Coordinates of C-alpha atoms in Angstrom, one line a residue:
Chain A
X393 CA -61.3 -114.1 41.2
X394 CA -64.0 -111.6 42.2
X395 CA -65.1 -109.1 39.7
X396 CA -65.4 -106.4 42.3
X397 CA -62.5 -104.5 41.4
X398 CA -62.6 -101.8 44.1
X399 CA -63.0 -104.3 46.8
X400 CA -59.9 -106.2 45.1
X401 CA -57.9 -103.0 45.1
X402 CA -58.6 -102.3 49.0
X403 CA -57.7 -105.9 49.7
X404 CA -54.3 -105.4 47.8
X405 CA -53.6 -102.4 49.6
X406 CA -54.1 -104.2 52.7
X407 CA -51.8 -106.8 51.8
X408 CA -49.1 -104.4 51.0
X409 CA -49.6 -102.7 54.1
X410 CA -49.1 -106.0 56.0
X411 CA -46.3 -107.2 54.1
X412 CA -44.2 -103.8 54.5
X413 CA -45.1 -104.0 58.3
X414 CA -44.0 -107.5 59.0
X415 CA -40.8 -107.2 56.9
X416 CA -40.0 -103.6 57.7
X417 CA -39.3 -102.8 54.2
X418 CA -41.4 -101.4 51.1
X419 CA -41.9 -98.1 49.4
X420 CA -45.9 -98.0 50.0
X421 CA -46.4 -94.6 48.3
X422 CA -45.1 -95.2 45.1
X423 CA -46.8 -98.7 45.0
X424 CA -49.8 -97.1 45.9
X425 CA -49.6 -94.7 43.1
X426 CA -49.4 -97.3 40.5
X427 CA -51.7 -99.9 41.9
X428 CA -54.6 -99.2 39.5
X429 CA -52.4 -99.2 36.5
X430 CA -50.5 -102.4 37.5
X431 CA -54.3 -103.9 38.1
X432 CA -55.6 -102.8 35.0
X433 CA -52.7 -104.2 32.7
X434 CA -52.1 -107.6 34.7
X435 CA -55.8 -108.3 34.9
X436 CA -57.1 -107.3 31.7
X437 CA -54.2 -107.0 29.2
X438 CA -51.4 -109.4 30.3
X439 CA -49.9 -111.3 27.8
X440 CA -47.1 -114.2 28.1
X441 CA -45.6 -112.8 24.7
X442 CA -45.5 -109.5 25.9
X443 CA -43.1 -107.7 28.2
X444 CA -43.9 -105.6 31.1
X445 CA -41.0 -103.5 32.8
X446 CA -41.3 -101.8 36.2
X447 CA -38.6 -99.2 35.6
X448 CA -39.3 -97.5 38.9
X449 CA -38.3 -100.6 40.5
X450 CA -38.7 -99.5 44.2
X451 CA -42.4 -99.8 43.6
X452 CA -41.8 -103.6 43.7
X453 CA -44.1 -104.6 46.6
X454 CA -47.0 -103.1 44.4
X455 CA -45.7 -105.4 41.6
X456 CA -45.5 -108.5 44.1
X457 CA -48.8 -107.7 45.4
X458 CA -50.4 -108.2 41.8
X459 CA -48.7 -111.4 41.3
X460 CA -50.1 -112.4 44.7
X461 CA -53.5 -111.4 43.8
X462 CA -53.1 -113.5 40.6
X463 CA -51.8 -116.5 42.6
X464 CA -48.7 -116.4 40.6
X465 CA -46.9 -116.4 44.0
X466 CA -47.8 -118.0 47.2
X467 CA -48.9 -116.2 50.2
X468 CA -45.7 -117.6 52.2
X469 CA -43.4 -116.0 49.5
X470 CA -45.3 -112.8 49.3
X471 CA -45.0 -112.5 53.2
X472 CA -41.5 -113.3 53.1
X473 CA -40.8 -110.1 51.2
X474 CA -37.2 -108.6 51.8
X475 CA -36.0 -112.0 53.7
X476 CA -32.4 -113.1 53.3
X477 CA -33.4 -115.9 50.9
X478 CA -36.6 -114.5 49.7
X479 CA -37.0 -114.3 45.8
X480 CA -38.9 -111.0 46.4
X481 CA -36.6 -107.7 47.4
X482 CA -36.9 -104.2 47.6
X483 CA -36.1 -104.2 43.7
X484 CA -37.4 -106.8 41.2
X485 CA -34.8 -109.4 40.4
X486 CA -35.0 -111.3 37.2
X487 CA -32.8 -113.9 38.3
X488 CA -35.1 -114.8 41.2
X489 CA -38.5 -114.1 39.1
X490 CA -37.6 -115.4 36.0
X491 CA -40.7 -115.8 34.3
X492 CA -42.3 -112.7 35.8
X493 CA -40.0 -110.1 35.7
X494 CA -38.2 -109.7 32.4
X495 CA -35.2 -107.5 33.9
X496 CA -34.0 -106.3 37.2
X497 CA -34.6 -102.9 37.9
X498 CA -34.0 -100.6 40.9
X499 CA -31.5 -97.9 39.7
X500 CA -33.6 -95.3 37.8
X501 CA -33.1 -94.9 34.2
X502 CA -32.3 -98.7 33.3
X503 CA -35.9 -100.0 32.4
X504 CA -36.8 -97.7 29.2
X505 CA -33.6 -98.4 27.4
X506 CA -33.7 -102.2 28.0
X507 CA -37.3 -101.8 27.0
X508 CA -36.1 -100.1 23.4
X509 CA -33.7 -103.0 22.9
X510 CA -36.5 -105.3 23.5
X511 CA -38.7 -103.5 21.1
X512 CA -36.4 -103.2 18.5
X513 CA -35.6 -106.9 18.7
X514 CA -39.1 -107.5 18.5
X515 CA -39.5 -105.6 15.3
X516 CA -36.8 -107.1 13.5
X517 CA -37.7 -110.5 14.3
X518 CA -41.5 -109.5 13.1
X519 CA -43.0 -110.4 16.3
X520 CA -46.1 -109.0 17.8
X521 CA -44.8 -108.5 21.1
X522 CA -45.5 -105.3 22.7
X523 CA -43.2 -103.8 25.6
X524 CA -44.8 -102.0 28.5
X525 CA -42.5 -100.1 30.6
X526 CA -43.6 -98.2 33.8
X527 CA -41.4 -95.1 34.7
X528 CA -41.4 -92.8 37.5
X529 CA -41.7 -88.8 37.0
X530 CA -38.4 -88.3 38.7
X531 CA -37.0 -91.0 36.6
X532 CA -37.5 -88.6 33.6
X533 CA -34.6 -86.5 34.9
X534 CA -32.2 -89.4 33.8
X535 CA -30.7 -88.8 30.7
X536 CA -31.2 -92.1 29.3
X537 CA -34.9 -91.1 29.2
X538 CA -34.5 -88.5 26.2
X539 CA -32.0 -90.7 24.7
X540 CA -34.5 -93.6 24.6
X541 CA -37.2 -91.3 23.0
X542 CA -34.5 -90.3 20.5
X543 CA -33.9 -94.1 19.5
X544 CA -37.4 -94.8 19.5
X545 CA -38.1 -92.0 17.1
X546 CA -35.1 -92.9 14.8
X547 CA -35.6 -96.6 14.7
X548 CA -39.2 -95.8 14.2
X549 CA -40.4 -98.1 16.7
X550 CA -44.3 -98.9 16.8
X551 CA -44.5 -101.4 19.7
X552 CA -43.7 -99.5 23.1
X553 CA -45.9 -98.5 25.5
X554 CA -44.3 -96.0 28.1
X555 CA -46.2 -95.2 31.2
X556 CA -45.4 -92.6 33.3
X557 CA -46.5 -92.5 36.8
X558 CA -47.0 -88.9 37.5
X559 CA -47.4 -88.7 41.2
X560 CA -45.5 -85.4 41.5
X561 CA -42.9 -87.0 43.6
X562 CA -40.3 -84.3 42.1
X563 CA -42.2 -81.5 44.0
X564 CA -39.1 -80.8 45.9
X565 CA -36.5 -81.2 43.1
X566 CA -35.8 -79.7 39.8
X567 CA -38.6 -80.9 37.3
X568 CA -39.2 -81.6 33.7
X569 CA -41.9 -79.3 32.9
X570 CA -44.2 -79.6 29.7
X571 CA -43.7 -83.3 29.7
X572 CA -46.5 -83.7 27.0
X573 CA -45.0 -81.1 24.7
X574 CA -41.4 -82.5 25.2
X575 CA -42.6 -86.0 24.3
X576 CA -44.5 -85.1 21.3
X577 CA -41.3 -83.3 19.9
X578 CA -40.0 -87.0 19.4
X579 CA -43.2 -87.8 17.3
X580 CA -44.5 -90.1 19.8
X581 CA -48.4 -89.9 20.7
X582 CA -49.0 -88.8 24.2
X583 CA -52.1 -89.0 26.4
X584 CA -53.1 -88.0 29.9
X585 CA -55.2 -90.0 32.1
X586 CA -56.3 -90.4 35.6
X587 CA -54.1 -93.2 37.0
X588 CA -56.5 -94.2 39.5
X589 CA -59.7 -94.5 37.5
X590 CA -60.0 -98.2 36.2
X591 CA -62.4 -97.3 33.4
X592 CA -60.5 -94.7 32.0
X593 CA -57.2 -96.8 32.2
X594 CA -59.0 -99.7 30.6
X595 CA -60.4 -97.6 27.8
X596 CA -57.0 -95.9 27.1
X597 CA -55.2 -99.1 27.1
X598 CA -57.6 -100.8 24.6
X599 CA -56.9 -97.8 22.1
X600 CA -53.4 -97.6 22.4
X601 CA -52.8 -101.4 21.9
X602 CA -55.5 -101.0 19.0
X603 CA -53.6 -98.3 17.3
X604 CA -50.4 -100.4 16.5
X605 CA -48.2 -97.5 17.3
X606 CA -45.9 -96.5 20.4
X607 CA -47.6 -94.5 22.7
X608 CA -46.5 -92.3 26.0
X609 CA -49.2 -92.6 28.5
X610 CA -49.1 -89.8 31.4
X611 CA -50.8 -91.0 34.4
X612 CA -51.9 -88.7 36.9
X613 CA -51.6 -90.3 40.2
X614 CA -51.4 -89.7 43.8
X615 CA -48.3 -91.0 45.7
X616 CA -50.0 -93.1 48.8
X617 CA -53.2 -93.2 47.0
X618 CA -55.7 -95.1 49.4
X619 CA -54.8 -93.9 52.6
X620 CA -55.3 -90.4 53.4
X621 CA -52.4 -89.7 55.9
X622 CA -49.8 -90.9 53.2
X623 CA -51.1 -89.2 50.3
X624 CA -48.5 -86.6 48.9
X625 CA -46.7 -87.0 52.0
X626 CA -43.0 -87.6 51.6
X627 CA -42.7 -89.0 54.8
X628 CA -44.1 -92.2 53.7
X629 CA -42.0 -92.6 50.7
X630 CA -40.0 -95.4 52.4
X631 CA -41.6 -96.0 55.7
X632 CA -43.7 -98.6 57.1
X633 CA -46.3 -98.7 60.2
X634 CA -44.5 -98.4 63.3
X635 CA -46.7 -100.9 65.4
X636 CA -49.6 -103.0 65.2
X637 CA -51.9 -100.2 66.4
X638 CA -51.0 -97.9 63.3
X639 CA -51.0 -100.8 61.2
X640 CA -54.8 -101.3 62.2
X641 CA -55.5 -97.7 62.1
X642 CA -54.3 -97.7 58.3
X643 CA -56.2 -100.6 57.5
X644 CA -59.2 -99.4 58.5
X645 CA -58.6 -95.9 56.7
X646 CA -58.1 -97.3 53.3
X647 CA -60.4 -96.3 50.8
Chain B
X616 CA -5.8 -104.9 14.7
X617 CA -8.6 -102.3 14.5
X618 CA -9.2 -102.6 10.7
X619 CA -9.4 -106.5 11.3
X620 CA -12.2 -107.0 13.7
X621 CA -15.1 -105.6 11.3
X622 CA -14.1 -108.4 9.0
X623 CA -14.2 -110.7 11.7
X624 CA -17.8 -109.6 12.9
X625 CA -18.9 -109.6 9.1
X626 CA -18.2 -113.1 8.8
X627 CA -19.9 -114.0 12.1
X628 CA -23.0 -112.1 10.9
X629 CA -23.1 -113.9 7.8
X630 CA -23.4 -117.2 9.4
X631 CA -25.2 -115.8 12.5
X632 CA -28.4 -113.7 11.6
X633 CA -29.2 -113.2 15.3
X634 CA -26.1 -111.2 15.9
X635 CA -26.4 -107.4 16.1
X636 CA -23.4 -104.7 16.4
X637 CA -23.7 -101.6 18.2
X638 CA -21.2 -98.6 17.3
X639 CA -20.6 -95.7 19.3
X640 CA -19.7 -93.6 16.2
X641 CA -16.6 -95.0 16.1
X642 CA -14.9 -97.3 13.3
X643 CA -18.3 -96.9 11.3
X644 CA -16.6 -96.8 8.0
X645 CA -15.1 -100.0 8.5
X646 CA -18.2 -101.4 8.9
X647 CA -19.9 -99.9 5.8
X648 CA -20.4 -103.8 4.4
X649 CA -22.2 -104.8 7.1
X650 CA -24.3 -101.6 7.0
X651 CA -25.2 -102.3 3.3
X652 CA -25.8 -106.0 3.5
X653 CA -27.5 -106.3 7.1
X654 CA -28.9 -102.7 8.0
X655 CA -31.0 -104.2 10.6
X656 CA -28.3 -105.7 12.5
X657 CA -25.8 -103.0 12.9
X658 CA -26.5 -99.6 14.3
X659 CA -24.7 -96.5 14.9
X660 CA -26.0 -95.3 18.3
X661 CA -23.3 -92.6 18.6
X662 CA -23.0 -90.9 21.9
X663 CA -25.9 -92.5 23.7
X664 CA -23.5 -94.7 25.5
X665 CA -25.6 -95.5 28.7
X666 CA -28.7 -96.0 26.7
X667 CA -26.9 -98.1 24.2
X668 CA -25.9 -100.7 27.0
X669 CA -29.4 -100.9 28.2
X670 CA -30.5 -101.3 24.6
X671 CA -28.0 -104.1 24.0
X672 CA -29.5 -105.7 26.9
X673 CA -32.8 -105.7 25.6
X674 CA -31.5 -107.3 22.4
X675 CA -29.8 -110.0 24.4
X676 CA -32.9 -110.9 26.4
X677 CA -34.6 -111.5 23.4
X678 CA -32.0 -114.0 22.5
X679 CA -29.6 -111.8 20.1
X680 CA -25.7 -112.0 20.4
X681 CA -24.5 -108.7 20.4
X682 CA -21.5 -106.6 20.1
X683 CA -20.9 -103.1 21.3
X684 CA -17.8 -101.3 20.2
X685 CA -16.6 -97.6 21.1
X686 CA -13.4 -96.3 22.8
X687 CA -12.4 -97.8 26.2
X688 CA -13.2 -94.4 28.5
X689 CA -16.7 -94.0 26.9
X690 CA -17.8 -97.5 26.5
X691 CA -16.5 -98.8 29.8
X692 CA -16.4 -95.7 32.4
X693 CA -19.1 -93.6 31.0
X694 CA -21.5 -96.6 31.1
X695 CA -20.1 -98.6 33.9
X696 CA -23.1 -98.6 35.9
X697 CA -25.0 -99.7 33.1
X698 CA -22.8 -102.7 32.4
X699 CA -22.7 -103.6 35.9
X700 CA -26.5 -103.8 36.3
X701 CA -27.9 -104.2 32.9
X702 CA -25.2 -107.4 32.1
X703 CA -23.7 -108.6 35.1
X704 CA -26.6 -108.5 37.6
X705 CA -29.1 -109.4 34.9
X706 CA -26.6 -112.1 33.8
X707 CA -26.8 -111.3 30.2
X708 CA -23.9 -112.2 28.0
X709 CA -22.3 -109.6 26.0
X710 CA -19.3 -108.7 23.9
X711 CA -17.6 -105.5 24.3
X712 CA -14.9 -104.3 22.1
X713 CA -12.9 -101.3 22.7
X714 CA -9.9 -99.5 21.3
X715 CA -7.8 -96.7 22.8
X716 CA -6.9 -98.7 26.2
X717 CA -4.7 -96.8 28.5
X718 CA -2.9 -94.0 26.8
X719 CA -3.2 -95.1 23.5
X720 CA -4.8 -91.9 22.7
X721 CA -2.0 -89.9 24.0
X722 CA -2.5 -86.7 22.1
X723 CA -6.1 -86.2 23.1
X724 CA -5.7 -85.8 26.6
X725 CA -7.2 -87.5 29.9
X726 CA -10.8 -87.3 28.7
X727 CA -9.8 -90.1 26.2
X728 CA -7.7 -92.3 28.4
X729 CA -8.7 -95.6 30.3
X730 CA -6.4 -97.6 32.4
X731 CA -8.9 -98.9 34.9
X732 CA -11.0 -101.2 32.5
X733 CA -9.6 -104.1 32.8
X734 CA -9.3 -104.3 36.2
X735 CA -12.9 -103.4 36.8
X736 CA -14.5 -105.9 34.4
X737 CA -12.4 -108.8 35.6
X738 CA -13.8 -108.1 38.9
X739 CA -17.5 -107.7 37.6
X740 CA -16.8 -111.4 36.0
X741 CA -15.8 -110.3 32.5
X742 CA -13.6 -112.5 30.4
X743 CA -11.0 -109.9 29.3
X744 CA -9.1 -110.8 26.2
X745 CA -6.4 -108.6 24.9
X746 CA -5.4 -109.7 21.7
X747 CA -1.7 -110.0 20.9
X748 CA -2.0 -109.7 17.2
X749 CA -4.9 -110.0 14.3
X750 CA -4.7 -114.0 14.0
X751 CA -5.2 -114.0 18.1
X752 CA -8.0 -111.5 18.1
X753 CA -9.8 -113.7 15.2
X754 CA -9.3 -116.6 17.3
X755 CA -10.4 -115.1 20.6
X756 CA -13.8 -113.6 18.9
X757 CA -14.8 -116.5 17.0
X758 CA -14.2 -119.0 20.2
X759 CA -16.0 -116.8 22.6
X760 CA -18.6 -114.4 21.1
X761 CA -21.4 -116.9 22.0
X762 CA -20.6 -118.9 25.0
X763 CA -22.9 -117.0 27.2
X764 CA -20.4 -115.1 29.1
X765 CA -19.3 -111.8 29.6
X766 CA -16.7 -110.7 27.1
X767 CA -14.1 -107.8 26.7
X768 CA -12.1 -107.7 24.0
X769 CA -9.5 -104.9 24.5
X770 CA -8.0 -104.3 20.9
X771 CA -5.1 -102.1 20.4
X772 CA -4.6 -99.5 17.7
X773 CA -0.9 -99.1 18.2
X774 CA 1.6 -101.2 16.0
X775 CA 2.2 -104.6 17.5
X776 CA 5.8 -106.1 17.6
X777 CA 6.1 -109.9 17.2
X778 CA 10.1 -109.7 17.3
X779 CA 10.1 -112.1 20.2
X780 CA 8.4 -114.9 18.9
X781 CA 11.5 -117.1 18.6
X782 CA 12.3 -116.4 22.5
X783 CA 8.7 -117.2 23.2
X784 CA 8.9 -120.2 21.4
X785 CA 12.0 -121.8 23.1
X786 CA 11.4 -124.6 25.8
X787 CA 10.4 -123.5 29.3
X788 CA 13.3 -123.6 31.5
X789 CA 12.6 -124.0 34.9
X790 CA 15.8 -122.4 36.2
X791 CA 15.0 -118.8 34.2
X792 CA 12.9 -116.3 35.9
X793 CA 9.6 -115.6 34.1
X794 CA 8.5 -112.5 32.3
X795 CA 4.8 -112.5 31.7
X796 CA 3.3 -110.1 29.0
X797 CA -0.4 -109.9 28.7
X798 CA -1.3 -108.5 25.4
X799 CA 0.5 -107.1 22.3
X800 CA 4.3 -106.5 22.6
X801 CA 5.0 -102.8 23.0
X802 CA 7.8 -101.1 21.3
X803 CA 9.8 -100.8 24.5
X804 CA 9.9 -104.6 25.1
X805 CA 10.6 -105.5 21.3
X806 CA 13.6 -103.0 21.7
X807 CA 15.0 -105.0 24.5
X808 CA 15.1 -108.4 22.5
X809 CA 18.8 -109.0 23.0
X810 CA 18.3 -108.6 27.0
X811 CA 15.6 -110.9 27.5
X812 CA 17.3 -114.4 26.7
X813 CA 17.5 -115.1 30.3
X814 CA 13.8 -115.3 30.7
X815 CA 11.0 -117.3 29.9
X816 CA 8.9 -115.1 28.0
X817 CA 5.0 -116.1 28.1
X818 CA 3.0 -114.0 26.2
X819 CA -0.8 -114.1 27.0
X820 CA -4.0 -112.9 25.8
X821 CA -6.0 -112.7 29.1
X822 CA -5.0 -112.1 32.5
X823 CA -6.0 -115.4 34.0
X824 CA -4.2 -118.3 35.4
X825 CA -5.6 -120.9 32.6
X826 CA -3.3 -119.1 30.4
X827 CA -0.4 -120.2 32.6
X828 CA 0.0 -123.8 32.2
X829 CA 3.3 -125.3 32.5
X830 CA 4.7 -122.1 33.8
X831 CA 6.6 -122.6 37.5
X832 CA 6.6 -120.2 40.3
X833 CA 8.7 -122.1 43.1
X834 CA 12.2 -121.1 42.3
X835 CA 11.6 -118.3 39.8
X836 CA 11.0 -114.8 40.0
X837 CA 8.1 -113.8 37.8
X838 CA 7.6 -110.3 36.4
X839 CA 4.5 -109.3 34.9
X840 CA 3.7 -106.6 32.3
X841 CA 0.2 -105.6 32.0
X842 CA -0.8 -102.4 30.2
X843 CA -3.5 -101.1 32.8
X844 CA -3.7 -100.7 36.4
X845 CA -4.7 -103.0 39.2
X846 CA -2.2 -106.1 38.9
X847 CA -5.1 -108.3 37.9
X848 CA -2.6 -111.1 37.3
X849 CA -0.5 -111.0 40.1
X850 CA -3.3 -110.7 42.4
X851 CA -4.8 -114.4 40.9
X852 CA -1.0 -115.9 41.1
X853 CA -0.6 -115.0 44.5
X854 CA -3.6 -116.2 45.7
X855 CA -3.3 -119.6 44.2
X856 CA 0.5 -119.8 44.6
X857 CA 1.1 -118.0 47.9
X858 CA 4.9 -118.7 47.9
X859 CA 5.5 -117.1 44.3
X860 CA 7.8 -114.2 44.2
X861 CA 5.9 -112.3 41.8
X862 CA 5.7 -108.5 40.9
X863 CA 3.8 -106.4 38.4
X864 CA 5.9 -103.8 36.7
X865 CA 4.6 -100.5 38.0
X866 CA 1.7 -99.3 35.8
X867 CA -0.1 -97.1 38.4
X868 CA -1.1 -94.1 36.1
X869 CA -4.6 -93.1 35.7
X870 CA -4.0 -89.4 34.9
X871 CA -1.6 -88.8 32.3
X872 CA -1.4 -84.9 32.1
X873 CA 0.7 -84.5 28.8
X874 CA 0.1 -85.2 25.3
X875 CA 2.8 -86.6 22.8
X876 CA 2.9 -89.7 20.9
X877 CA 2.2 -92.9 23.0
X878 CA 5.8 -93.7 22.9
X879 CA 6.5 -90.7 24.7
X880 CA 3.5 -91.4 27.1
X881 CA 4.8 -95.1 28.1
X882 CA 8.4 -93.2 28.4
X883 CA 6.9 -90.8 30.7
X884 CA 5.0 -93.3 33.1
X885 CA 8.2 -95.3 33.3
X886 CA 8.5 -97.6 30.2
X887 CA 11.4 -96.8 28.0
X888 CA 13.9 -99.6 26.7
X889 CA 16.3 -98.9 29.5
X890 CA 13.7 -98.4 32.5
X891 CA 12.0 -101.7 31.5
X892 CA 15.2 -103.5 31.7
X893 CA 15.9 -101.8 35.2
X894 CA 12.7 -103.2 36.4
X895 CA 13.6 -106.7 35.2
X896 CA 17.0 -106.4 36.9
X897 CA 15.5 -105.4 40.2
X898 CA 15.3 -108.5 42.2
X899 CA 13.9 -107.1 45.2
X900 CA 10.6 -108.9 45.9

């Protein structure tokens, strides 16, 4: 595996684009906004004894692209995304990806409560497992988010790392303002980081894991990061290149 | 029955340290022994119904046996999407225990009623158990809680009547019509004891065909009493025995807009001593 991370990420973005184009499916913008987060976690911090749940399950193609990069799934399987008998669908299915996906997601607001259950289980079993859960900012509007934070506080859980992909996709809906202040009210440490800086992400992950405490990490990201035309453009929330020319144009423009 | 099942759960937890119980702030006092002896294995998650389901899924994912208990409208309807996705879609087994099904909480109004639960969970692949009495409840929980399946125990908080036991115990007579009662015998059925001698009475704990071994459908009329909407058992009988003359006594109410006692509620929706016999005497199939 090459240690040229920037080039790796460019290649991964290209794969996502190609896969979405071939299969006419994929939330590219949402996947691009979390790609650096996924990359840092799976390259530097992944452990078989931990759990990683992608609560914003529609960014599945981003997750699969990392699995493909790590050679955990074959090229054939990756580029068969969304096909009838594929193991890779628009939202990750734990029944099909048993070892890689602990919990099926897709409906927002489900990943976090389940993560809290896993966290509590690990606590009472005296296990060292950490539970990482990646949520979207609009997902915070789901009531289960705040119920889960109340549970974490009440049950004094110390092994949860909640990562928020703050890509401002709530720009045209109602918002949760002052996220940091609200989350802190549940006695949870909160940090904000540039969600596209590999260095910053790596450093904060290290710090959080060493702290032996639960943490809420707000990652400031850009939806569609990596292709200027897609960035912060809601049109590209659930859209793929329309033809080969557009595909090539996008590939060339990945930065 | 409601006071029995905490004792059953306590026996299970004594033997099985992997068991966890989640309560929706109901029946909490009844579980005080477990709270004292096994504080890590029982949590009162109050009114966080949807998160409670997800939380339970996380526990099951990490190999716990989990029971969740609340009243049926909150446990089942409020958190239905969570049940569907977190357990059924993810194939994570669970034990749901409700009280207050249909109109048992008649005095509390529609917010506390739920007659859709059995129909929906049956379709989702749950094994639905409607215990007839305390002995039945104990047997059903012990035999099923750790069988890697979705279990729904619909426990009544009303009085049970076992007055038909002798009629039920009689040898099956192929010439008689069938009256299948799913779950506990209700008062209006018990009040009709002297009128039921011409029926084979089959009292079962689950609306499934495996409970009906030895029952004949060829030449008989079969009446089914189910305490919830959806003609769940009738559908299964008709699918297998296409010739069967079977009908479910009309339990169709979702919104019951009066108060009063449960007996008054049953009367109001069509189940009194007299009305019940009228249904059974109706041979129009």
